[in-house]
Amino acid sequence: MMGPALLALWAALLPLREPGPLSPRIASYRIKVKLDASAHTLDGEETLLWRNDAGAPTRELWFHLYMNAFKNQTTAMLSPLGQGPGSSGLPSEKWGAVDVGSLRCDGHLLALELREDGTVGRVALPREVAPGQTVRCEIAWHTQLPQLVARAGFQGDFHMVAQWFPKIGVWDGRAWKCHVYCATCEFFADFGVYDVEITVPEKFVVGASGVLVSQSASAQTRTYVYHAEDVHDFAWAASPDFRERTKSFDAAPGLPPVTVRLLYQPDHAWFADEHLRLLGATLRDYGDWFGRYPYTTLTAIDPPNDATEAAMEYPTLVVTLTPASRLAPAGYARYVTIHELGHNWFYGLLASNEAEEPWLDEGLNEYASDRVLERATSGSMLGALLPDQAVLERLVWLGWGQGWDPLGLPAWAYPSRRAYEAAVYSQTSTLLSSLERHHGNARLLGALGLYARRYRFRHPTAAGLIAALSEGLGEDVAPLIGQIMAGAVWDYEVARVSARRADRTWQNSVLVHRKGTLLYPVLVRVRFEGGAEVLERWDGAARWTNLFYERRERVESATVDPAGAWLLDADVLNNGRRLQPAGLPGRRMASGLAFWLQSLWQAIGF
């Protein structure tokens, strides 16, 4: 076993905590880039080595040109009603774009054909690239960064450099997965090795993906060299104002710790320790649940107060938020720190297709980061106002989504940003919280852990998640999740409770109605005067069922889902009914409070 000194040296020199390669390493990059901080431009050169790892040949390559999303207000990023990042007023002098000056593949100078809105481009190759063969491309490009508006850009001297270089799509043997960059369309890419040389003005501090290999200064500039392995993206930030704190977490026998580097704003020093505490809690919990964090480093960027759009996740680098002041509520900022790091598992290590199946990353991470937040803060994002984060997710889903859209749509198919977030984030979290209440916390996390470990570095799809959940929970959840992905609505109600006297007995009747379109077995608890009760299981196959009981006791009440497990129920107000109205029906009062909270949050735009 290595001693502490050797472990520390290993951590400083290697990007992985365990021997690699851990991934197929299909797309690898060597990049040299220089930042002009006054003009907010990048001049870069990259060498791409791409291997055809699919089962069919290709005679073309497709590239993402993400920065062209900011070239004008007609792009998919800036134009659609309700989808864009609030950038309709961005002046033209603050737009951004990327211009590819030259592109050579295997020595041939080739033309890059822009497609769609310019955020993707196609290159026709002079030869076929067969499965297993590699192509080498050299690309020179110039990027104008936009004013920070959606994940990337500049705000004063702060530069968030993300989606900044021409990046190859994913060839699956049938088609190139290289979607237009829209406000809700995030990322899908192959794993590889990145060697990146970043030159900035001398006083600028840089934080980036991977491990810092070296730095040097000359002629009023400073150059940082970074190396990252088994990642599918690379991002960096630069500012002359950064202050730094580091801390080591997650030591394990035979492995180095994770060195966490926090780059924060001078006026945010008061929250720096809290960021580090929450990052450590997330490394611990996600590592326990979904597999050990495999990298030796993690960099967290704390942006200025006027650059909150930068909050985002990238491999081994996250962008957090700090409350605007010591007096401001801190729940959301704490949540963002946890949530962005959590993406390093579902987005970073699994790398599902976020454009086509966004819920596999955003939704699963939403649920898991909710659990970390509750453990780390003993409450929800809203604190004492609503301690249960799962209930908050349900209210957001119902309040923002109105049940319009299923969670199974691709990112670009939702009618608004709120509808997308309601379905992809909050409905997925509500589904998982329902399964948790039904099967238990440990069993659900175990099933998600099975999925996360099984498909690490493998680009899983919904089919893989459903199979792992079914295996881990011991129940075939495909019918349930399939209906939810298609937009079915869960709503069961107790429509009527009645009792008729017949000699010495009561003829009791309970009418249960499947009001919604989702079909799934439910429990119905029927209570009688004197305290006796019966628990029925109804398969829900028909639209309604009538439960009859001839007993000495008269029926008192009936409740669907008496444990309150299924938060997916779109209307909990109709779940229970009494034969005779009660003066203070506690359950209905609680449901009514939730209803009014939901209405309030809709009114104020939460």
Coordinates of C-alpha atoms in Angstrom, one line a residue:
M1 CA 0.0 0.0 0.0
M2 CA 1.3 3.5 -0.8
G3 CA 2.2 5.8 1.9
P4 CA 0.6 9.3 2.3
A5 CA 3.4 11.1 0.6
L6 CA 3.3 8.8 -2.5
L7 CA -0.5 9.1 -2.6
A8 CA -0.3 12.8 -2.6
L9 CA 2.3 12.8 -5.4
W10 CA 0.2 10.5 -7.5
A11 CA -2.8 12.7 -7.0
A12 CA -0.8 15.7 -8.1
L13 CA 0.4 14.0 -11.3
L14 CA -2.5 11.8 -12.5
P15 CA -6.0 12.7 -13.4
L16 CA -7.5 9.3 -12.3
R17 CA -7.7 7.8 -8.8
E18 CA -7.5 4.3 -10.3
P19 CA -5.6 2.8 -13.3
G20 CA -7.1 3.6 -16.7
P21 CA -8.3 3.7 -19.3
L22 CA -11.8 3.6 -17.8
S23 CA -13.6 4.5 -21.0
P24 CA -13.3 3.6 -24.7
R25 CA -11.5 6.9 -25.4
I26 CA -13.0 7.4 -28.9
A27 CA -12.5 11.2 -29.2
S28 CA -9.3 12.8 -27.9
Y29 CA -8.2 16.4 -28.3
R30 CA -5.0 18.5 -28.1
I31 CA -5.9 22.2 -27.9
K32 CA -4.0 25.4 -27.7
V33 CA -6.1 28.5 -27.0
K34 CA -5.4 32.2 -26.2
L35 CA -7.9 34.5 -24.5
D36 CA -8.0 38.2 -25.4
A37 CA -9.8 39.4 -22.3
S38 CA -10.4 42.9 -23.7
A39 CA -12.1 41.7 -26.9
H40 CA -13.5 38.6 -25.2
T41 CA -12.2 36.4 -28.0
L42 CA -10.5 33.0 -28.3
D43 CA -8.0 32.0 -30.9
G44 CA -7.4 28.2 -30.9
E45 CA -5.9 25.3 -32.7
E46 CA -6.9 21.7 -32.0
T47 CA -5.9 18.2 -33.1
L48 CA -8.7 15.7 -32.9
L49 CA -8.1 11.9 -33.0
W50 CA -11.4 10.2 -33.6
R51 CA -11.9 6.4 -33.8
N52 CA -14.9 4.8 -35.4
D53 CA -16.1 2.6 -32.6
A54 CA -19.5 1.8 -34.2
G55 CA -20.3 -1.2 -36.4
A56 CA -20.6 0.6 -39.7
P57 CA -18.3 2.8 -41.8
T58 CA -18.8 6.6 -42.3
R59 CA -17.6 9.0 -45.0
E60 CA -18.5 12.1 -43.1
L61 CA -17.9 13.8 -39.7
W62 CA -20.3 16.0 -37.9
F63 CA -19.2 18.8 -35.5
H64 CA -20.9 20.8 -32.8
L65 CA -20.3 24.6 -33.2
Y66 CA -22.0 25.6 -30.0
M67 CA -21.0 29.2 -30.0
N68 CA -22.9 29.9 -33.1
A69 CA -26.0 29.6 -31.0
F70 CA -25.3 33.2 -29.9
K71 CA -24.6 34.7 -33.4
N72 CA -28.1 36.3 -33.7
Q73 CA -31.7 36.1 -32.5
T74 CA -32.8 33.6 -35.2
T75 CA -30.9 30.6 -33.7
A76 CA -32.6 27.8 -31.8
M77 CA -31.0 29.0 -28.6
L78 CA -32.2 32.6 -28.7
S79 CA -35.4 32.6 -30.7
P80 CA -38.1 30.3 -29.5
L81 CA -40.9 31.7 -27.3
G82 CA -40.6 30.5 -23.7
Q83 CA -37.5 28.4 -24.4
G84 CA -34.7 30.8 -24.5
P85 CA -32.6 31.9 -21.6
G86 CA -34.1 35.4 -21.3
S87 CA -31.7 36.8 -23.9
S88 CA -34.1 38.4 -26.4
G89 CA -32.7 41.8 -25.3
L90 CA -29.1 40.9 -25.8
P91 CA -27.6 43.7 -28.0
S92 CA -25.9 42.7 -31.2
E93 CA -22.5 43.9 -30.0
K94 CA -22.7 41.3 -27.2
W95 CA -23.4 38.3 -29.5
G96 CA -21.0 35.5 -30.0
A97 CA -19.9 33.0 -32.7
V98 CA -17.3 30.6 -33.8
D99 CA -15.5 30.8 -37.2
V100 CA -13.5 27.8 -38.4
G101 CA -10.6 29.1 -40.4
S102 CA -9.2 25.8 -41.6
L103 CA -9.9 22.1 -41.2
R104 CA -7.7 19.3 -42.4
C105 CA -8.3 15.6 -41.9
D106 CA -5.5 13.1 -42.6
G107 CA -3.7 15.9 -44.4
H108 CA -6.6 16.9 -46.7
L109 CA -7.9 20.5 -46.6
L110 CA -11.7 20.1 -46.3
A111 CA -14.7 22.3 -46.3
L112 CA -17.0 22.6 -43.3
E113 CA -20.6 22.8 -44.4
L114 CA -22.8 24.6 -41.8
R115 CA -26.2 23.0 -41.2
E116 CA -29.4 24.1 -39.5
D117 CA -28.8 27.3 -37.5
G118 CA -25.0 27.0 -37.7
T119 CA -24.6 25.2 -34.5
V120 CA -23.7 22.0 -36.3
G121 CA -21.5 21.4 -39.3
R122 CA -20.7 18.5 -41.7
V123 CA -17.4 17.5 -43.3
A124 CA -17.3 15.1 -46.3
L125 CA -14.2 12.9 -46.0
P126 CA -12.1 11.8 -49.0
R127 CA -12.1 8.2 -47.7
E128 CA -14.3 5.9 -45.8
V129 CA -13.5 5.4 -42.1
A130 CA -14.2 1.8 -41.3
P131 CA -15.0 0.4 -37.9
G132 CA -11.8 0.5 -35.8
Q133 CA -10.1 3.0 -38.0
T134 CA -8.9 6.4 -36.8
V135 CA -9.0 9.8 -38.5
R136 CA -6.8 12.8 -37.5
C137 CA -8.2 16.3 -37.9
E138 CA -6.4 19.7 -37.4
I139 CA -8.8 22.6 -36.9
A140 CA -8.0 26.3 -36.5
W141 CA -10.8 28.6 -35.2
H142 CA -11.7 31.9 -33.7
T143 CA -14.4 32.4 -31.2
Q144 CA -16.2 35.6 -30.1
L145 CA -17.6 35.0 -26.6
P146 CA -21.1 36.4 -26.0
Q147 CA -22.0 38.4 -23.0
L148 CA -22.8 35.7 -20.4
V149 CA -26.3 34.5 -21.0
A150 CA -26.6 30.7 -21.2
R151 CA -23.8 28.8 -19.5
A152 CA -21.0 30.5 -21.3
G153 CA -19.6 34.0 -22.0
F154 CA -18.1 37.0 -20.2
Q155 CA -19.3 39.3 -17.6
G156 CA -16.8 42.1 -17.0
D157 CA -13.4 40.3 -16.4
F158 CA -15.1 37.0 -15.6
H159 CA -14.9 34.5 -18.5
M160 CA -16.8 31.2 -18.5
V161 CA -15.4 29.3 -21.4
A162 CA -17.7 26.3 -22.2
Q163 CA -18.9 24.7 -25.4
W164 CA -16.0 26.7 -26.9
F165 CA -14.3 24.6 -29.5
P166 CA -15.4 22.6 -32.6
K167 CA -16.4 19.3 -31.1
I168 CA -17.2 16.1 -32.9
G169 CA -20.6 14.4 -32.5
V170 CA -21.4 10.8 -31.8
W171 CA -21.5 8.2 -34.6
D172 CA -23.7 5.2 -33.6
G173 CA -23.4 3.3 -36.9
R174 CA -26.7 4.5 -38.2
A175 CA -26.6 8.3 -37.8
W176 CA -24.6 11.1 -36.4
K177 CA -26.0 12.3 -33.0
C178 CA -25.2 16.0 -33.4
H179 CA -28.2 18.0 -32.5
V180 CA -28.8 21.7 -32.8
Y181 CA -27.9 23.7 -29.7
C182 CA -31.1 25.0 -28.1
A183 CA -31.8 26.4 -24.6
T184 CA -32.9 23.0 -23.2
C185 CA -30.6 20.9 -25.4
E186 CA -27.6 19.8 -23.5
F187 CA -24.8 17.5 -24.4
F188 CA -23.9 14.1 -25.8
A189 CA -20.3 13.2 -26.6
D190 CA -17.8 10.4 -26.6
F191 CA -15.1 9.9 -24.0
G192 CA -11.4 10.6 -24.6
V193 CA -8.3 12.3 -23.4
Y194 CA -7.8 16.1 -23.4
D195 CA -4.5 18.0 -23.3
V196 CA -5.3 21.7 -23.2
E197 CA -2.9 24.7 -23.2
I198 CA -4.6 27.9 -22.1
T199 CA -2.9 31.3 -22.4
V200 CA -4.5 34.3 -20.6
P201 CA -3.4 37.8 -19.4
E202 CA -0.8 37.5 -16.7
K203 CA -3.0 38.4 -13.7
F204 CA -5.8 36.0 -14.7
V205 CA -6.3 32.8 -12.6
V206 CA -7.7 29.8 -14.5
G207 CA -9.7 26.9 -13.2
A208 CA -10.3 24.0 -15.7
S209 CA -11.3 20.4 -16.1
G210 CA -8.7 17.8 -15.3
V211 CA -5.3 18.2 -13.6
L212 CA -3.0 21.2 -13.9
V213 CA 0.3 19.9 -15.3
S214 CA 2.3 23.1 -15.5
Q215 CA 2.1 26.9 -15.7
S216 CA 4.5 29.5 -17.0
A217 CA 4.6 33.3 -17.5
S218 CA 6.0 35.4 -20.3
A219 CA 5.4 38.7 -22.0
Q220 CA 2.4 39.8 -19.9
T221 CA 0.7 36.4 -20.3
R222 CA 0.4 33.2 -18.3
T223 CA 0.0 29.7 -19.8
Y224 CA -1.7 26.9 -18.0
V225 CA -1.5 23.3 -19.2
Y226 CA -4.2 20.8 -18.2
H227 CA -4.6 17.1 -18.8
A228 CA -7.9 15.1 -18.4
E229 CA -8.6 11.4 -19.1
D230 CA -11.9 9.6 -19.6
V231 CA -14.0 12.7 -19.9
H232 CA -16.3 13.8 -22.8
D233 CA -15.9 17.6 -22.4
F234 CA -13.6 20.3 -21.2
A235 CA -14.5 23.7 -19.7
W236 CA -12.6 26.5 -18.0
A237 CA -13.0 29.8 -16.3
A238 CA -10.7 32.8 -16.0
S239 CA -10.7 35.9 -13.9
P240 CA -8.2 38.2 -12.2
D241 CA -10.5 38.3 -9.1
F242 CA -10.5 34.6 -8.1
R243 CA -9.5 33.7 -4.6
E244 CA -8.7 30.0 -3.8
R245 CA -9.3 27.4 -1.2
T246 CA -8.5 23.7 -1.5
K247 CA -9.5 20.7 0.6
S248 CA -9.1 17.0 0.3
F249 CA -12.0 14.6 0.5
D250 CA -13.0 10.9 0.2
A251 CA -9.7 9.2 1.1
A252 CA -9.9 5.4 0.5
P253 CA -7.3 2.7 1.1
G254 CA -4.9 2.5 -1.8
L255 CA -6.4 5.5 -3.6
P256 CA -5.5 9.2 -3.4
P257 CA -8.1 11.6 -2.1
V258 CA -10.1 14.0 -4.3
T259 CA -8.5 17.5 -4.2
V260 CA -11.3 20.1 -4.3
R261 CA -10.2 23.5 -5.5
L262 CA -12.7 26.3 -5.0
L263 CA -12.2 29.5 -6.9
Y264 CA -14.5 32.2 -5.4
Q265 CA -15.1 35.9 -5.6
P266 CA -13.5 38.1 -2.9
D267 CA -16.9 39.2 -1.6
H268 CA -18.1 35.6 -1.3
A269 CA -15.5 34.5 1.2
W270 CA -18.1 34.1 3.9
F271 CA -19.8 31.2 1.9
A272 CA -16.6 29.4 0.8
D273 CA -16.5 26.9 3.6
E274 CA -20.2 26.1 3.0
H275 CA -19.5 25.3 -0.7
L276 CA -16.6 23.0 0.4
R277 CA -18.8 21.3 3.0
L278 CA -21.6 20.6 0.4
L279 CA -19.1 19.4 -2.2
G280 CA -17.7 17.0 0.3
A281 CA -21.2 15.7 1.3
T282 CA -22.0 15.2 -2.4
L283 CA -18.8 13.3 -3.1
R284 CA -19.5 11.1 -0.1
D285 CA -23.2 10.4 -0.8
Y286 CA -23.0 10.0 -4.6
G287 CA -19.9 7.9 -4.2
D288 CA -21.6 5.6 -1.8
W289 CA -24.8 5.3 -3.9
F290 CA -23.6 5.5 -7.5
G291 CA -19.9 4.5 -7.5
R292 CA -16.7 6.2 -6.5
Y293 CA -15.7 9.5 -8.1
P294 CA -12.8 8.3 -10.3
Y295 CA -10.9 11.5 -10.8
T296 CA -8.2 13.0 -8.5
T297 CA -9.5 16.6 -8.8
L298 CA -12.6 18.7 -8.7
T299 CA -12.7 22.4 -9.5
A300 CA -15.6 24.6 -8.4
I301 CA -16.1 28.0 -9.9
D302 CA -18.0 30.6 -7.9
P303 CA -19.1 33.3 -10.4
P304 CA -19.9 37.0 -9.6
N305 CA -23.4 38.0 -8.6
D306 CA -24.2 39.3 -12.1
A307 CA -23.0 36.0 -13.7
T308 CA -25.4 33.5 -12.2
E309 CA -26.3 32.1 -15.7
A310 CA -22.9 30.4 -15.6
A311 CA -24.1 27.8 -13.0
M312 CA -23.5 24.5 -14.8
E313 CA -21.7 21.1 -14.8
Y314 CA -18.8 19.8 -16.7
P315 CA -16.4 16.9 -16.2
T316 CA -14.4 17.5 -13.0
L317 CA -15.5 21.2 -13.0
V318 CA -18.8 22.7 -11.7
V319 CA -20.0 26.3 -11.5
T320 CA -21.9 27.1 -8.3
L321 CA -23.9 30.0 -6.8
T322 CA -23.4 32.1 -3.7
P323 CA -26.3 33.9 -2.1
A324 CA -26.4 37.6 -3.1
S325 CA -25.8 38.6 0.6
R326 CA -25.6 37.2 4.0
L327 CA -29.3 38.1 4.6
A328 CA -30.5 36.4 1.4
P329 CA -32.1 32.9 1.6
A330 CA -29.3 30.3 1.0
G331 CA -31.4 27.2 0.2
Y332 CA -31.3 27.5 -3.6
A333 CA -27.5 28.3 -3.6
R334 CA -26.8 25.2 -1.5
Y335 CA -28.9 23.1 -3.8
V336 CA -27.1 24.3 -6.9
T337 CA -23.7 23.4 -5.4
I338 CA -24.9 19.9 -4.7
H339 CA -26.9 19.5 -8.0
E340 CA -24.1 20.6 -10.3
L341 CA -21.6 18.2 -8.8
G342 CA -24.1 15.4 -8.9
H343 CA -24.2 15.8 -12.6
N344 CA -20.6 14.4 -12.7
W345 CA -22.2 11.0 -12.3
F346 CA -25.3 10.9 -14.5
Y347 CA -24.1 13.4 -17.1
G348 CA -20.3 12.9 -16.6
L349 CA -19.8 9.2 -16.0
L350 CA -22.8 7.7 -17.7
A351 CA -23.1 10.2 -20.5
S352 CA -26.6 9.5 -21.8
N353 CA -28.0 11.5 -24.7
E354 CA -29.2 14.7 -22.9
A355 CA -30.8 16.1 -26.0
E356 CA -32.9 13.0 -26.8
E357 CA -33.5 11.7 -23.3
P358 CA -32.9 14.6 -20.9
W359 CA -34.6 13.0 -17.9
L360 CA -32.0 10.3 -17.6
D361 CA -29.5 13.0 -16.4
E362 CA -31.5 16.0 -15.2
G363 CA -34.3 14.0 -13.6
L364 CA -32.2 11.3 -11.9
N365 CA -29.8 13.9 -10.6
E366 CA -32.7 16.1 -9.4
Y367 CA -33.9 13.2 -7.2
A368 CA -30.5 12.3 -5.9
S369 CA -29.4 15.9 -5.2
D370 CA -32.7 16.4 -3.3
R371 CA -31.7 13.5 -1.0
V372 CA -28.2 15.0 -0.4
L373 CA -29.7 18.4 0.3
E374 CA -32.0 16.9 3.0
R375 CA -29.1 15.0 4.6
A376 CA -26.8 18.0 4.5
T377 CA -29.2 20.6 5.7
S378 CA -32.0 18.7 7.5
G379 CA -34.6 20.2 5.2
S380 CA -35.6 21.3 1.7
M381 CA -34.6 24.2 -0.5
L382 CA -37.3 26.2 1.2
G383 CA -36.3 25.2 4.8
A384 CA -39.0 25.4 7.4
L385 CA -41.6 26.7 4.9
L386 CA -41.7 23.2 3.3
P387 CA -39.3 20.7 4.9
D388 CA -40.0 17.9 2.4
Q389 CA -38.1 18.4 -0.9
A390 CA -40.1 15.6 -2.5
V391 CA -43.4 17.5 -1.9
L392 CA -41.8 20.6 -3.3
E393 CA -40.9 18.7 -6.5
R394 CA -44.4 17.5 -6.8
L395 CA -45.8 21.0 -6.5
V396 CA -43.4 22.4 -9.1
W397 CA -44.4 19.6 -11.5
L398 CA -48.1 20.3 -11.1
G399 CA -47.7 24.1 -10.9
W400 CA -45.4 24.5 -13.9
G401 CA -46.3 21.6 -16.1
Q402 CA -50.1 21.4 -15.6
G403 CA -49.7 17.7 -16.6
W404 CA -49.4 18.7 -20.2
D405 CA -46.3 16.9 -21.2
P406 CA -44.7 13.5 -20.5
L407 CA -41.1 13.2 -19.3
G408 CA -40.1 11.0 -22.3
L409 CA -39.9 13.8 -24.9
P410 CA -36.6 15.0 -26.3
A411 CA -35.5 18.3 -24.9
W412 CA -36.5 20.4 -27.9
A413 CA -40.1 19.1 -28.0
Y414 CA -41.6 20.9 -25.0
P415 CA -43.7 24.1 -25.5
S416 CA -41.8 26.1 -22.9
R417 CA -38.8 26.2 -20.6
R418 CA -41.1 25.7 -17.6
A419 CA -42.9 22.7 -19.2
Y420 CA -39.5 21.1 -19.9
E421 CA -38.3 21.6 -16.4
A422 CA -41.6 20.5 -14.8
A423 CA -41.5 17.2 -16.8
V424 CA -37.8 16.4 -17.0
Y425 CA -36.7 17.5 -13.6
S426 CA -39.7 17.5 -11.2
Q427 CA -41.9 14.8 -12.6
T428 CA -38.9 12.4 -12.8
S429 CA -38.0 13.3 -9.2
T430 CA -41.6 12.8 -8.2
L431 CA -41.7 9.4 -9.9
L432 CA -38.5 8.3 -8.1
S433 CA -39.8 9.7 -4.7
S434 CA -43.0 7.6 -5.3
L435 CA -40.9 4.5 -5.9
E436 CA -38.9 5.3 -2.8
R437 CA -42.0 5.6 -0.6
H438 CA -43.3 2.4 -2.1
H439 CA -40.1 0.2 -1.9
G440 CA -38.0 2.0 0.7
N441 CA -35.1 4.5 0.4
A442 CA -32.3 1.9 0.6
R443 CA -33.8 -0.3 -2.1
L444 CA -34.4 2.5 -4.6
L445 CA -30.9 3.9 -4.1
G446 CA -29.6 0.4 -4.5
A447 CA -31.4 0.1 -7.8
L448 CA -30.2 3.4 -9.1
G449 CA -26.7 2.4 -7.9
L450 CA -27.0 -0.8 -10.0
Y451 CA -27.8 1.3 -13.0
A452 CA -25.0 3.9 -12.4
R453 CA -22.4 1.2 -11.9
R454 CA -23.5 -1.0 -14.8
Y455 CA -23.6 1.7 -17.4
R456 CA -20.6 3.8 -16.4
F457 CA -18.9 5.2 -19.5
R458 CA -21.5 3.3 -21.7
H459 CA -24.1 5.9 -22.9
P460 CA -27.2 4.2 -21.4
T461 CA -30.7 4.7 -22.6
A462 CA -34.1 4.6 -20.9
A463 CA -34.3 0.9 -21.5
G464 CA -31.1 0.3 -19.4
L465 CA -32.5 2.4 -16.5
I466 CA -35.8 0.6 -16.6
A467 CA -34.1 -2.8 -16.6
A468 CA -31.9 -1.9 -13.7
L469 CA -34.7 -0.5 -11.7
S470 CA -36.8 -3.6 -12.3
E471 CA -34.0 -5.8 -11.2
G472 CA -33.1 -3.8 -8.2
L473 CA -36.7 -3.3 -7.0
G474 CA -37.8 -6.8 -7.7
E475 CA -40.8 -5.4 -9.7
D476 CA -41.2 -4.9 -13.4
V477 CA -41.5 -1.2 -13.6
A478 CA -41.6 -1.0 -17.4
P479 CA -45.4 -0.7 -17.6
L480 CA -45.5 2.1 -15.0
I481 CA -42.6 4.1 -16.4
G482 CA -43.7 3.5 -20.0
Q483 CA -47.1 5.0 -19.3
I484 CA -45.5 8.0 -17.5
M485 CA -43.1 8.5 -20.4
A486 CA -46.1 8.6 -22.8
G487 CA -48.0 11.2 -20.7
A488 CA -50.5 9.1 -18.7
V489 CA -51.9 10.9 -15.7
W490 CA -52.3 9.2 -12.2
D491 CA -55.5 10.2 -10.5
Y492 CA -57.6 7.7 -8.4
E493 CA -60.5 8.9 -6.3
V494 CA -63.0 7.7 -3.8
A495 CA -66.1 8.8 -5.6
R496 CA -68.7 7.6 -3.1
V497 CA -69.0 6.1 0.4
S498 CA -72.5 4.9 1.4
A499 CA -74.2 2.7 4.0
R500 CA -77.8 1.3 4.1
R501 CA -79.4 -0.3 7.1
A502 CA -80.6 -3.9 6.5
D503 CA -82.0 -5.7 9.6
R504 CA -79.1 -6.1 12.0
T505 CA -76.3 -5.3 9.5
W506 CA -75.1 -2.5 7.3
Q507 CA -74.9 -2.7 3.5
N508 CA -71.7 -0.7 3.0
S509 CA -70.5 0.5 -0.4
V510 CA -67.3 2.2 -1.5
L511 CA -67.0 3.4 -5.2
V512 CA -63.4 3.8 -6.3
H513 CA -62.8 5.5 -9.7
R514 CA -59.7 5.6 -11.9
K515 CA -60.2 9.1 -13.0
G516 CA -56.8 9.4 -14.7
T517 CA -55.4 7.5 -17.7
L518 CA -52.5 5.8 -15.8
L519 CA -53.3 2.2 -14.9
Y520 CA -51.5 0.8 -11.8
P521 CA -52.6 -1.3 -8.8
V522 CA -53.5 0.8 -5.7
L523 CA -54.4 0.1 -2.1
V524 CA -57.7 1.2 -0.7
R525 CA -58.2 1.4 3.1
V526 CA -61.8 1.1 4.3
R527 CA -62.5 2.0 7.9
F528 CA -65.6 1.2 9.9
E529 CA -67.1 2.6 13.1
G530 CA -65.4 1.1 16.1
G531 CA -61.9 1.2 14.5
A532 CA -62.0 -1.9 12.3
E533 CA -60.5 -1.5 8.8
V534 CA -59.9 -3.5 5.6
L535 CA -57.1 -3.0 3.2
E536 CA -58.0 -3.8 -0.4
R537 CA -55.7 -4.0 -3.5
W538 CA -57.4 -2.9 -6.7
D539 CA -55.7 -3.5 -10.0
G540 CA -57.2 -0.5 -11.6
A541 CA -57.8 -2.3 -14.9
A542 CA -61.4 -1.1 -15.1
R543 CA -62.5 2.5 -14.8
W544 CA -64.1 1.9 -11.5
T545 CA -64.8 -0.7 -8.9
N546 CA -67.5 -1.0 -6.2
L547 CA -66.4 -2.5 -2.9
F548 CA -69.3 -4.1 -0.9
Y549 CA -69.2 -5.0 2.8
E550 CA -72.1 -6.4 4.8
R551 CA -71.1 -5.9 8.4
R552 CA -72.4 -5.1 11.8
E553 CA -70.4 -1.8 11.7
R554 CA -71.2 1.0 9.4
V555 CA -68.5 2.3 7.1
E556 CA -66.8 5.4 8.3
S557 CA -64.3 6.4 5.5
A558 CA -62.3 5.2 2.6
T559 CA -58.9 6.3 1.3
V560 CA -56.9 5.5 -1.9
D561 CA -53.2 5.1 -1.3
P562 CA -53.5 5.5 2.5
A563 CA -49.8 5.7 3.1
G564 CA -49.5 8.7 0.7
A565 CA -46.7 6.9 -1.2
W566 CA -47.7 7.9 -4.7
L567 CA -46.8 11.5 -5.1
L568 CA -47.5 11.1 -8.8
D569 CA -51.2 11.4 -7.9
A570 CA -52.2 14.6 -9.7
D571 CA -55.1 15.4 -7.2
V572 CA -54.6 14.2 -3.6
L573 CA -57.8 16.1 -2.6
N574 CA -60.0 13.4 -4.0
N575 CA -58.1 10.4 -2.5
G576 CA -60.3 10.1 0.6
R577 CA -64.0 10.4 1.5
R578 CA -66.0 10.0 4.7
L579 CA -69.5 8.8 5.1
Q580 CA -70.2 11.9 7.3
P581 CA -68.1 15.1 7.0
A582 CA -65.7 15.5 9.9
G583 CA -65.1 18.8 11.6
L584 CA -61.3 18.8 11.2
P585 CA -60.3 16.3 8.6
G586 CA -56.5 16.3 9.1
R587 CA -55.5 14.6 5.9
R588 CA -57.7 16.8 3.8
M589 CA -56.5 19.9 5.6
A590 CA -52.9 18.9 4.8
S591 CA -53.8 18.3 1.2
G592 CA -55.6 21.6 1.1
L593 CA -52.5 23.4 2.5
A594 CA -50.5 21.9 -0.3
F595 CA -53.0 23.0 -2.8
W596 CA -52.9 26.6 -1.7
L597 CA -49.1 26.6 -1.5
Q598 CA -49.1 25.3 -5.1
S599 CA -51.5 28.1 -6.1
L600 CA -49.4 30.7 -4.4
W601 CA -46.2 29.5 -6.1
Q602 CA -48.0 29.5 -9.5
A603 CA -49.2 33.1 -8.8
I604 CA -45.7 34.4 -7.9
G605 CA -44.0 32.4 -10.7
F606 CA -41.9 30.0 -8.6

